[in-house]
Coordinates of C-alpha atoms in Angstrom, one line a residue:
Chain A
M270 CA 2.8 -10.4 22.8
K271 CA 6.6 -11.1 22.4
E272 CA 5.8 -14.1 20.2
T273 CA 3.6 -12.0 17.9
K274 CA 6.4 -9.5 17.6
M275 CA 8.9 -12.1 16.7
K276 CA 6.5 -13.8 14.2
K277 CA 5.9 -10.4 12.6
Y278 CA 9.7 -9.7 12.1
I279 CA 10.3 -13.2 10.8
Q280 CA 7.3 -13.0 8.4
H281 CA 8.6 -9.6 7.0
I282 CA 12.1 -11.0 6.5
I283 CA 10.7 -14.1 4.7
F284 CA 8.4 -11.9 2.6
Q285 CA 11.3 -9.6 1.6
L286 CA 13.6 -12.5 0.7
K287 CA 10.9 -14.3 -1.3
R288 CA 9.9 -11.1 -3.1
L289 CA 13.4 -10.2 -4.2
L290 CA 14.6 -13.8 -4.9
R291 CA 11.6 -14.1 -7.3
T292 CA 12.6 -10.8 -9.1
P293 CA 15.1 -11.5 -11.9
G294 CA 15.6 -7.7 -12.3
F295 CA 17.0 -7.6 -8.8
L296 CA 18.7 -10.9 -8.7
A297 CA 20.9 -10.5 -11.8
P298 CA 22.3 -7.0 -11.4
A299 CA 22.6 -7.0 -7.6
I300 CA 23.8 -10.5 -6.8
I301 CA 25.2 -12.2 -9.9
F302 CA 26.8 -9.2 -11.7
P303 CA 29.5 -8.5 -9.1
A304 CA 30.9 -12.1 -9.4
M305 CA 30.4 -12.1 -13.1
F306 CA 32.2 -8.8 -13.6
Y307 CA 34.9 -10.0 -11.3
S308 CA 35.3 -13.1 -13.5
F309 CA 35.4 -11.1 -16.7
F310 CA 37.5 -8.1 -15.6
G311 CA 38.9 -8.5 -12.1
A312 CA 40.3 -12.0 -12.3
N313 CA 41.8 -11.7 -15.7
M314 CA 43.0 -8.2 -16.2
V315 CA 45.1 -7.7 -13.1
P316 CA 48.5 -9.1 -12.5
E317 CA 49.1 -11.7 -9.8
G318 CA 50.3 -10.9 -6.3
V319 CA 48.7 -8.2 -4.2
Y320 CA 46.8 -6.6 -7.1
S321 CA 45.0 -9.8 -7.7
Q322 CA 43.9 -9.8 -4.0
Y323 CA 43.0 -6.0 -4.2
S324 CA 40.8 -6.9 -7.1
V325 CA 38.8 -9.4 -5.0
A326 CA 38.3 -6.7 -2.4
S327 CA 37.2 -4.2 -5.0
F328 CA 34.5 -6.4 -6.4
C329 CA 33.3 -7.4 -2.9
I330 CA 32.8 -3.6 -2.2
Y331 CA 31.1 -3.4 -5.6
G332 CA 28.7 -6.2 -4.5
V333 CA 27.7 -4.3 -1.3
L334 CA 27.1 -1.2 -3.3
S335 CA 25.0 -3.0 -5.9
I336 CA 22.7 -4.4 -3.2
A337 CA 22.4 -0.9 -1.6
F338 CA 21.5 0.7 -4.9
Y339 CA 19.1 -1.9 -6.2
Q340 CA 17.4 -3.1 -3.0
F341 CA 17.2 0.2 -1.2
G342 CA 17.4 2.7 -4.1
V343 CA 15.1 1.0 -6.6
G344 CA 13.1 -0.9 -4.0
I345 CA 12.2 2.1 -1.9
A346 CA 11.3 4.2 -5.0
Q347 CA 8.9 1.4 -6.2
D348 CA 7.4 0.8 -2.7
R349 CA 6.7 4.5 -2.3
E350 CA 4.4 4.4 -5.2
S351 CA 2.7 1.1 -4.4
A352 CA -0.7 0.8 -2.9
F353 CA 0.6 -2.3 -1.1
D354 CA 3.1 -0.2 0.9
I355 CA 0.3 2.1 2.0
W356 CA -1.9 -0.9 3.0
L357 CA 1.0 -2.3 5.0
K358 CA 1.0 0.8 7.1
T359 CA -2.6 0.0 8.2
L360 CA -1.2 -3.2 10.0
P361 CA -0.3 -2.6 13.6
A362 CA 3.4 -1.5 14.0
S363 CA 4.4 -2.7 10.6
T364 CA 6.8 0.1 9.7
I365 CA 9.6 -0.8 12.0
A366 CA 9.2 -4.5 11.2
K367 CA 9.4 -3.8 7.5
G368 CA 12.5 -1.5 8.0
I369 CA 14.3 -4.2 10.0
A370 CA 13.4 -6.8 7.5
Q371 CA 14.8 -4.7 4.7
I372 CA 18.1 -4.3 6.6
I373 CA 18.4 -8.0 7.4
S374 CA 17.6 -9.1 3.9
A375 CA 20.1 -6.5 2.5
M376 CA 22.7 -8.1 4.8
I377 CA 21.8 -11.6 3.6
F378 CA 21.9 -10.5 -0.1
S379 CA 25.2 -8.6 0.4
L380 CA 26.7 -11.7 2.0
L381 CA 25.4 -13.7 -1.0
A382 CA 26.9 -11.2 -3.5
V383 CA 30.2 -10.9 -1.6
G384 CA 30.2 -14.7 -1.2
L385 CA 29.9 -15.3 -4.9
V386 CA 32.8 -13.0 -5.6
L387 CA 34.9 -14.8 -3.0
L388 CA 33.8 -18.1 -4.5
A389 CA 34.8 -17.0 -7.9
S390 CA 38.2 -15.8 -6.6
I391 CA 38.9 -19.3 -5.3
F392 CA 38.8 -20.6 -8.8
L393 CA 40.0 -17.6 -10.8
A394 CA 42.3 -15.4 -8.6
K395 CA 45.9 -15.5 -9.4
T396 CA 46.8 -15.0 -5.8
Q397 CA 44.4 -16.4 -3.1
L398 CA 43.1 -14.5 -0.1
N399 CA 44.0 -16.0 3.3
S400 CA 41.4 -16.5 6.0
E401 CA 42.5 -13.3 7.9
M402 CA 42.0 -11.2 4.8
V403 CA 38.6 -12.7 4.2
I404 CA 37.4 -12.0 7.8
R405 CA 38.8 -8.4 7.6
L406 CA 37.2 -7.9 4.3
L407 CA 33.8 -9.1 5.5
I408 CA 34.0 -6.7 8.4
I409 CA 34.9 -3.8 6.1
C410 CA 32.0 -4.8 3.8
A411 CA 29.6 -4.6 6.8
I412 CA 31.0 -1.1 7.6
V413 CA 30.8 0.0 3.9
A414 CA 27.2 -1.2 3.8
I415 CA 26.2 1.7 6.1
P416 CA 27.0 4.7 3.8
A417 CA 26.2 2.6 0.7
S418 CA 22.7 1.8 2.1
L419 CA 22.2 5.5 3.0
M420 CA 23.0 6.4 -0.6
G421 CA 20.5 3.8 -1.7
V422 CA 17.8 5.1 0.7
A423 CA 18.5 8.7 -0.5
L424 CA 18.1 7.6 -4.1
G425 CA 14.9 5.7 -3.2
Y426 CA 13.3 8.7 -1.6
F427 CA 14.6 11.1 -4.2
S428 CA 13.5 9.3 -7.3
N429 CA 10.2 7.9 -8.7
S430 CA 9.8 4.2 -9.5
R431 CA 10.3 4.7 -13.3
A432 CA 13.4 6.7 -13.0
A433 CA 15.0 4.8 -10.1
P434 CA 16.6 1.9 -12.1
A435 CA 18.1 4.2 -14.7
L436 CA 19.2 6.7 -12.0
A437 CA 20.8 3.9 -10.0
N438 CA 22.8 2.8 -13.0
L439 CA 23.7 6.3 -13.8
I440 CA 25.1 7.0 -10.4
F441 CA 26.3 3.6 -9.3
L442 CA 28.3 2.5 -12.4
P443 CA 30.3 5.7 -12.9
L444 CA 30.9 5.9 -9.2
A445 CA 32.2 2.3 -9.2
F446 CA 34.5 3.1 -12.1
L447 CA 35.7 6.4 -10.6
G448 CA 36.3 4.8 -7.2
G449 CA 38.7 2.3 -8.8
L450 CA 36.4 -0.7 -8.1
W451 CA 36.7 -2.1 -11.6
I452 CA 40.2 -0.9 -12.6
P453 CA 42.8 -0.2 -9.9
P454 CA 43.7 3.6 -9.6
I455 CA 47.1 3.0 -11.1
G456 CA 45.3 1.8 -14.2
L457 CA 43.1 4.9 -14.4
P458 CA 44.0 7.9 -16.5
K459 CA 45.6 10.6 -14.4
I460 CA 42.6 13.0 -14.5
V461 CA 40.3 10.2 -13.5
D462 CA 42.5 9.3 -10.6
E463 CA 42.5 12.9 -9.5
I464 CA 38.7 12.9 -9.4
S465 CA 38.7 9.4 -7.9
I466 CA 40.3 10.4 -4.6
W467 CA 37.3 12.7 -3.9
T468 CA 34.5 10.1 -4.5
P469 CA 32.8 8.1 -1.8
T470 CA 33.4 4.9 -3.6
R471 CA 37.2 5.5 -3.6
Q472 CA 37.1 5.8 0.2
M473 CA 35.1 2.5 0.3
A474 CA 37.6 0.9 -2.0
E475 CA 40.6 2.1 0.1
L476 CA 39.0 0.5 3.2
G477 CA 38.5 -2.7 1.2
W478 CA 42.2 -2.7 0.2
S479 CA 43.2 -2.0 3.8
A480 CA 41.6 -5.3 4.6
I481 CA 44.0 -7.0 2.2
N482 CA 47.2 -5.3 3.3
G483 CA 46.3 -5.5 7.0
Q484 CA 47.0 -1.8 7.5
M485 CA 44.7 0.8 8.8
A486 CA 43.4 3.1 6.1
D487 CA 45.0 6.6 6.3
N488 CA 43.3 9.4 8.2
R489 CA 42.2 11.3 5.1
T490 CA 40.3 8.2 3.9
L491 CA 38.8 7.6 7.3
M492 CA 37.7 11.3 7.6
M493 CA 36.2 11.4 4.1
F494 CA 34.5 8.1 4.7
A495 CA 32.9 9.4 7.9
G496 CA 32.1 12.7 6.3
Y497 CA 30.3 11.0 3.4
T498 CA 28.4 8.7 5.8
I499 CA 27.1 11.8 7.7
L500 CA 26.3 13.6 4.5
F501 CA 24.3 10.6 3.1
A502 CA 22.5 10.1 6.4
L503 CA 21.5 13.8 6.4
I504 CA 20.3 13.7 2.8
A505 CA 18.4 10.5 3.4
F506 CA 16.8 11.9 6.6
L507 CA 15.7 15.1 4.8
L508 CA 14.3 13.2 1.8
I509 CA 12.4 10.8 4.2
L510 CA 10.9 13.9 5.9
R511 CA 9.9 15.3 2.5
D512 CA 8.3 12.1 1.6
R513 CA 6.4 11.9 4.9
Q514 CA 5.2 15.4 4.4
R515 CA 4.0 14.7 0.9
R516 CA 2.3 11.3 1.5
F517 CA 1.3 11.2 5.1
A518 CA 0.9 14.8 6.4
Chain B
M66 CA -24.1 2.0 22.1
E67 CA -20.4 2.4 22.7
I68 CA -18.7 4.7 20.2
I69 CA -15.6 2.9 18.8
A70 CA -14.5 5.3 16.1
Q71 CA -14.8 9.0 16.2
I72 CA -13.8 11.9 14.0
K73 CA -14.6 15.2 15.7
D74 CA -14.6 18.6 14.0
V75 CA -11.8 17.5 11.7
S76 CA -10.5 19.8 9.0
K77 CA -7.9 19.0 6.5
Q78 CA -6.1 21.3 4.0
F79 CA -3.9 20.3 1.2
G80 CA -2.3 23.6 0.4
K81 CA -5.1 25.9 -0.6
I82 CA -7.6 23.0 -1.1
E83 CA -9.9 22.3 1.8
A84 CA -10.6 18.5 1.7
L85 CA -12.5 18.3 5.0
N86 CA -14.3 21.1 6.8
S87 CA -15.2 20.5 10.4
L88 CA -16.3 16.9 9.6
S89 CA -17.7 14.8 12.5
L90 CA -18.4 11.2 12.2
E91 CA -18.8 8.3 14.6
V92 CA -19.2 4.6 14.4
K93 CA -20.9 2.7 17.3
R94 CA -20.3 -0.9 18.2
G95 CA -22.4 -3.3 16.0
E96 CA -23.2 -0.6 13.4
A97 CA -22.6 -0.5 9.7
V98 CA -22.1 3.1 8.6
A99 CA -21.9 4.2 5.0
L100 CA -20.0 7.4 4.2
L101 CA -21.5 8.8 1.1
G102 CA -20.8 11.6 -1.3
P103 CA -19.8 12.5 -4.8
N104 CA -16.3 12.0 -6.1
G105 CA -13.9 14.4 -4.4
A106 CA -16.3 15.0 -1.4
G107 CA -13.5 13.9 1.1
K108 CA -14.6 10.4 1.9
S109 CA -11.2 8.7 1.3
T110 CA -9.4 11.6 3.1
A111 CA -11.7 11.1 6.1
L112 CA -10.9 7.3 6.1
S113 CA -7.2 7.8 5.7
I114 CA -7.2 10.2 8.7
L115 CA -9.2 7.7 10.7
V116 CA -6.6 5.0 10.1
G117 CA -3.7 7.3 10.8
L118 CA -2.4 7.5 7.2
R119 CA -2.9 11.2 7.2
Q120 CA -2.9 13.8 10.0
P121 CA -5.8 16.2 10.4
S122 CA -5.1 20.0 10.1
S123 CA -7.4 20.4 13.1
G124 CA -9.8 18.4 15.2
S125 CA -9.4 15.0 16.9
V126 CA -9.6 11.4 15.9
S127 CA -9.8 8.3 18.0
L128 CA -10.2 4.6 17.5
F129 CA -11.3 2.5 20.5
G130 CA -10.2 5.4 22.7
N131 CA -6.7 5.3 21.2
P132 CA -5.1 7.8 18.8
A133 CA -5.6 6.9 15.2
G134 CA -2.6 5.0 13.7
S135 CA -1.4 3.7 17.1
A136 CA -0.6 0.0 17.3
K137 CA -3.4 -0.5 19.9
A138 CA -5.9 1.0 17.6
M139 CA -4.7 -0.7 14.5
S140 CA -4.8 -4.1 16.2
K141 CA -8.6 -3.9 16.4
I142 CA -9.3 -2.9 12.9
G143 CA -9.1 -4.2 9.3
V144 CA -8.7 -1.9 6.3
T145 CA -9.4 -2.3 2.6
P146 CA -8.2 0.9 0.9
Q147 CA -9.8 2.1 -2.4
V148 CA -6.7 1.0 -4.3
A149 CA -5.1 -2.2 -3.1
D150 CA -2.5 -3.8 -5.2
F151 CA 0.0 -6.5 -4.3
P152 CA 3.5 -7.6 -5.5
D153 CA 3.3 -9.9 -8.5
Q154 CA 5.9 -12.3 -7.1
I155 CA 3.9 -13.2 -3.9
T156 CA 1.0 -15.6 -3.5
P157 CA -2.3 -14.7 -1.7
R158 CA -1.4 -17.2 1.0
E159 CA 2.0 -15.5 1.7
I160 CA 0.3 -12.1 2.0
L161 CA -2.3 -13.5 4.3
Q162 CA 0.5 -15.1 6.4
L163 CA 2.4 -11.7 6.5
A164 CA -0.7 -9.9 7.6
A165 CA -1.7 -12.6 10.2
A166 CA 1.7 -12.2 11.9
H167 CA 0.7 -8.7 13.0
F168 CA -2.2 -9.8 15.2
E169 CA -2.4 -11.8 18.4
N170 CA -5.5 -13.8 17.5
P171 CA -5.7 -13.9 13.7
R172 CA -8.4 -15.8 11.7
P173 CA -7.2 -19.1 10.3
I174 CA -5.8 -18.5 6.8
D175 CA -7.5 -21.4 5.1
E176 CA -10.9 -20.3 6.5
L177 CA -10.5 -16.9 4.9
I178 CA -9.3 -18.5 1.7
N179 CA -12.5 -20.5 1.6
T180 CA -14.8 -17.7 2.7
F181 CA -13.5 -15.4 -0.1
Q182 CA -13.4 -18.2 -2.7
L183 CA -9.6 -17.9 -3.2
E184 CA -8.9 -21.6 -3.1
K185 CA -7.7 -21.9 -6.7
L186 CA -5.6 -18.7 -6.4
A187 CA -4.1 -19.1 -3.0
N188 CA -0.8 -20.6 -3.9
R189 CA -0.2 -18.9 -7.3
Q190 CA 2.1 -15.9 -7.7
M191 CA -0.1 -12.8 -8.3
R192 CA 1.3 -12.0 -11.7
G193 CA -1.7 -12.0 -14.1
F194 CA -4.4 -11.8 -11.4
S195 CA -7.5 -9.8 -12.5
G196 CA -8.6 -6.7 -10.7
G197 CA -11.5 -8.6 -9.2
E198 CA -9.2 -11.4 -7.9
R199 CA -6.9 -8.8 -6.3
R200 CA -9.9 -7.1 -4.8
K201 CA -11.1 -10.4 -3.2
L202 CA -7.7 -10.7 -1.5
A203 CA -7.8 -7.1 -0.3
L204 CA -11.2 -7.8 1.3
A205 CA -10.1 -11.0 2.8
L206 CA -7.1 -9.2 4.4
S207 CA -9.4 -6.8 6.2
F208 CA -10.8 -9.7 8.2
I209 CA -7.5 -11.4 9.0
G210 CA -6.9 -9.9 12.4
N211 CA -10.3 -10.8 13.8
P212 CA -11.2 -7.1 13.8
K213 CA -13.9 -5.3 15.8
L214 CA -14.2 -2.6 13.1
I215 CA -13.6 -3.0 9.4
I216 CA -13.0 0.1 7.2
L217 CA -13.7 -0.4 3.5
D218 CA -13.2 2.2 0.8
E219 CA -15.4 1.2 -2.1
P220 CA -15.1 -2.5 -1.2
T221 CA -16.7 -4.1 -4.2
S222 CA -15.4 -1.9 -7.0
G223 CA -14.0 -4.3 -9.6
L224 CA -15.9 -7.3 -8.4
D225 CA -18.5 -8.9 -10.6
A226 CA -22.2 -9.1 -9.6
A227 CA -21.8 -12.5 -8.0
G228 CA -18.7 -11.3 -6.1
Q229 CA -20.5 -8.2 -4.9
K230 CA -23.5 -10.2 -3.6
H231 CA -21.2 -12.7 -1.9
F232 CA -19.2 -10.0 -0.2
Q233 CA -22.4 -8.2 0.9
Q234 CA -23.5 -11.4 2.7
I235 CA -20.1 -11.7 4.4
A236 CA -20.3 -8.0 5.5
K237 CA -23.9 -8.5 6.8
D238 CA -22.9 -11.6 8.7
F239 CA -19.9 -9.8 10.3
V240 CA -22.3 -7.0 11.5
K241 CA -24.8 -9.6 12.7
Q242 CA -22.1 -11.2 14.8
G243 CA -21.4 -7.8 16.5
G244 CA -18.7 -6.4 14.3
S245 CA -18.8 -2.8 13.0
L246 CA -18.3 -1.5 9.5
L247 CA -17.5 1.9 8.0
L248 CA -17.6 1.9 4.3
T249 CA -17.8 4.1 1.3
S250 CA -19.5 3.0 -1.9
H251 CA -21.1 4.3 -5.0
Y252 CA -23.5 1.3 -5.3
W253 CA -26.8 2.2 -3.7
Q254 CA -28.0 -1.3 -3.6
E255 CA -24.9 -2.3 -1.7
I256 CA -25.4 0.5 0.8
E257 CA -29.0 -0.4 1.3
N258 CA -28.0 -4.1 1.8
I259 CA -25.2 -3.5 4.3
A260 CA -25.5 -0.1 6.1
N261 CA -27.9 0.8 8.8
R262 CA -26.8 4.4 9.1
I263 CA -25.5 6.8 6.5
T264 CA -23.5 10.0 6.6
M265 CA -23.5 12.1 3.5
I266 CA -20.7 14.5 2.9
D267 CA -20.0 17.1 0.2
A268 CA -17.0 19.4 -0.1
G269 CA -15.7 18.0 3.1
K270 CA -18.8 18.8 5.2
T271 CA -21.5 16.6 6.6
I272 CA -24.7 17.5 4.8
L273 CA -26.9 14.7 6.1
S274 CA -26.8 11.9 8.6
G275 CA -29.3 9.4 9.7
V276 CA -30.5 5.8 10.1
V277 CA -31.4 4.3 6.8
S278 CA -34.9 3.0 7.9
D279 CA -35.7 6.4 9.5
I280 CA -34.8 8.2 6.3
K281 CA -37.0 6.0 4.2
A282 CA -39.8 6.2 6.8
A283 CA -39.5 10.0 7.0
V284 CA -39.7 10.3 3.2
G285 CA -42.5 7.7 3.2
L286 CA -42.8 7.6 -0.5
A287 CA -43.3 4.8 -3.0
R288 CA -43.2 4.7 -6.8
I289 CA -46.4 3.6 -8.6
S290 CA -46.0 2.6 -12.2
F291 CA -48.2 0.9 -14.7
S292 CA -48.7 0.3 -18.5
I293 CA -51.7 1.9 -20.3
K294 CA -52.7 1.8 -23.9
S295 CA -54.8 5.0 -24.0
P296 CA -54.0 7.3 -21.1
T297 CA -56.6 9.9 -20.1
K298 CA -55.9 13.5 -19.4
F299 CA -55.6 12.7 -15.7
V300 CA -52.7 10.2 -16.3
K301 CA -51.0 12.5 -18.8
E302 CA -51.1 15.4 -16.3
N303 CA -50.1 13.6 -13.1
F304 CA -47.8 10.8 -14.2
Q305 CA -44.4 10.8 -15.9
Q306 CA -44.1 8.7 -19.1
Q307 CA -41.2 6.5 -19.7
N308 CA -41.4 4.2 -22.7
N309 CA -44.8 2.5 -22.4
R310 CA -45.1 3.0 -18.6
Y311 CA -46.4 5.8 -16.5
S312 CA -45.1 6.4 -13.0
M313 CA -45.4 8.8 -10.1
V314 CA -44.0 9.1 -6.6
S315 CA -46.7 9.1 -4.0
K316 CA -47.0 9.3 -0.2
D317 CA -50.4 7.7 -0.1
T318 CA -50.4 4.9 -2.8
D319 CA -53.8 3.6 -1.8
A320 CA -55.4 7.0 -2.5
T321 CA -53.6 7.4 -5.8
I322 CA -54.8 4.0 -7.0
R323 CA -58.4 4.7 -5.9
Q324 CA -58.2 7.8 -8.0
L325 CA -57.0 5.9 -11.0
V326 CA -59.8 3.4 -10.7
K327 CA -62.3 6.2 -10.2
Q328 CA -61.1 7.8 -13.5
N329 CA -61.8 4.4 -15.2
E330 CA -58.2 4.1 -16.3
L331 CA -57.5 0.7 -18.0
F332 CA -54.0 0.2 -16.6
T333 CA -52.1 -3.1 -16.5
D334 CA -48.9 -4.4 -14.9
L335 CA -49.2 -2.2 -11.9
S336 CA -46.3 -2.1 -9.5
I337 CA -45.8 -0.3 -6.2
V338 CA -42.2 -0.2 -4.9
P339 CA -40.7 1.8 -2.0
L340 CA -38.3 4.5 -3.2
A341 CA -34.7 3.4 -3.7
L342 CA -32.3 4.8 -1.1
D343 CA -30.7 7.3 -3.5
E344 CA -34.2 8.7 -4.5
A345 CA -35.3 8.8 -0.9
L346 CA -32.1 10.6 0.1
E347 CA -32.6 13.2 -2.5
I348 CA -36.1 14.0 -1.3
Y349 CA -35.0 13.8 2.4
Q350 CA -32.3 16.3 1.7
K351 CA -34.7 18.7 0.0
Q352 CA -37.2 18.3 2.9
N353 CA -34.4 19.1 5.4
E354 CA -33.3 22.1 3.4
R355 CA -36.8 23.5 3.4
N356 CA -37.1 23.0 7.2

């Protein structure tokens, strides 16, 4: 019985990975774009020193967000409308296995997206990250992945399959810009910076930057980060309930 | 015979629409039951409740004595929904592998690939597969877990004639080996070939239920038809004309033919065939209504 359970989880993970790796529409924006954007903008447009290192952290956070929005947001919206997803539910205890596989594959893809940014930084960054910074940054990325994934889940359960990719871009790209993930806050116009401090992506960015300077993020950032995590969890939960009521009640 | 699937007094409302109204249905071990009815009668809703995809508004549902949708129940059944589609990026073999991993004693994947004639498609990504090819895979998947009961919602829609015939043989063999089937279909020939009991529903209610052979025997009618160049008054009054042929439904075919001979009718190309299931059902239903 245990062997069957294990086989089931492994098969779901392999299935998810194969499916997404064979989807260019996912592979390019979610995994390759963060490293590409870092190469175009992050590596060349910031001065050397700590700003160069902050830029690597920003684009790593951007990588985590892109996986969350495209894998969970777009993926869930498409799955909800697919007959295949309904058929999967007729297999014994498949829902939990599928959920776990989605989380694990998101972790693998996030690691890939973040890894590519880090790899690009080795060749392009004006000031290199040391190993402590990299470890701290990876831990922060794992923490940031929680609210980011919840945002993705909420989008996936809110939107339909046709609107999801556009909606993901419409939310994700402005939020990334507003949060200072592309251009550091000091480079943002004053009005944008004033809005920026209230966005969830800014809190994520602040955590990423704290991995570089080795200092704990301030209380306000931590409180807002926690608050956004709870808010997104609540929204995702309510939208999942709505979906269950509509499709399976 | 042991009851393995049971829907008891199940009602289901979608807002103000009543999809099922105190529907009861059971499948016994080794039985092939066809659930019939016009479009919108509630057949697919009944099946989705039975497999736990929807919850009944009232009534009870059980599969092998377990609640519908429970892992124990689902491990003993195979399902082909009315609409079954698959991700384009995956191959049939990969989907079969995924499904097989959910069962303790799955059927060998290559055996199913051969049985459902998927050899040439098994390792190709499904982009560009026809509806019939996807349907074959959907049917193969319902057999993957070595199920005791297979639930099929319009199993052969989208299959060509050869594919339909091939699947009907697979389904008959499954029942012959002790498996049970519950299926919906709009193809009467398919129902006649596979099912040994039928339940007819309309507007979410059971309107007729019985064993196929009993229904046909109870109706006991056959259709007599023949060609005739110059029909007499007797033929014109008692038989229906369709193109060059005259036909009638009769309970005592011998007596009808004797009468034709007595009238000196010069008929040719005489045929006597038992009524098809759909015609028999219609008459059976009218007889039941009168009683």
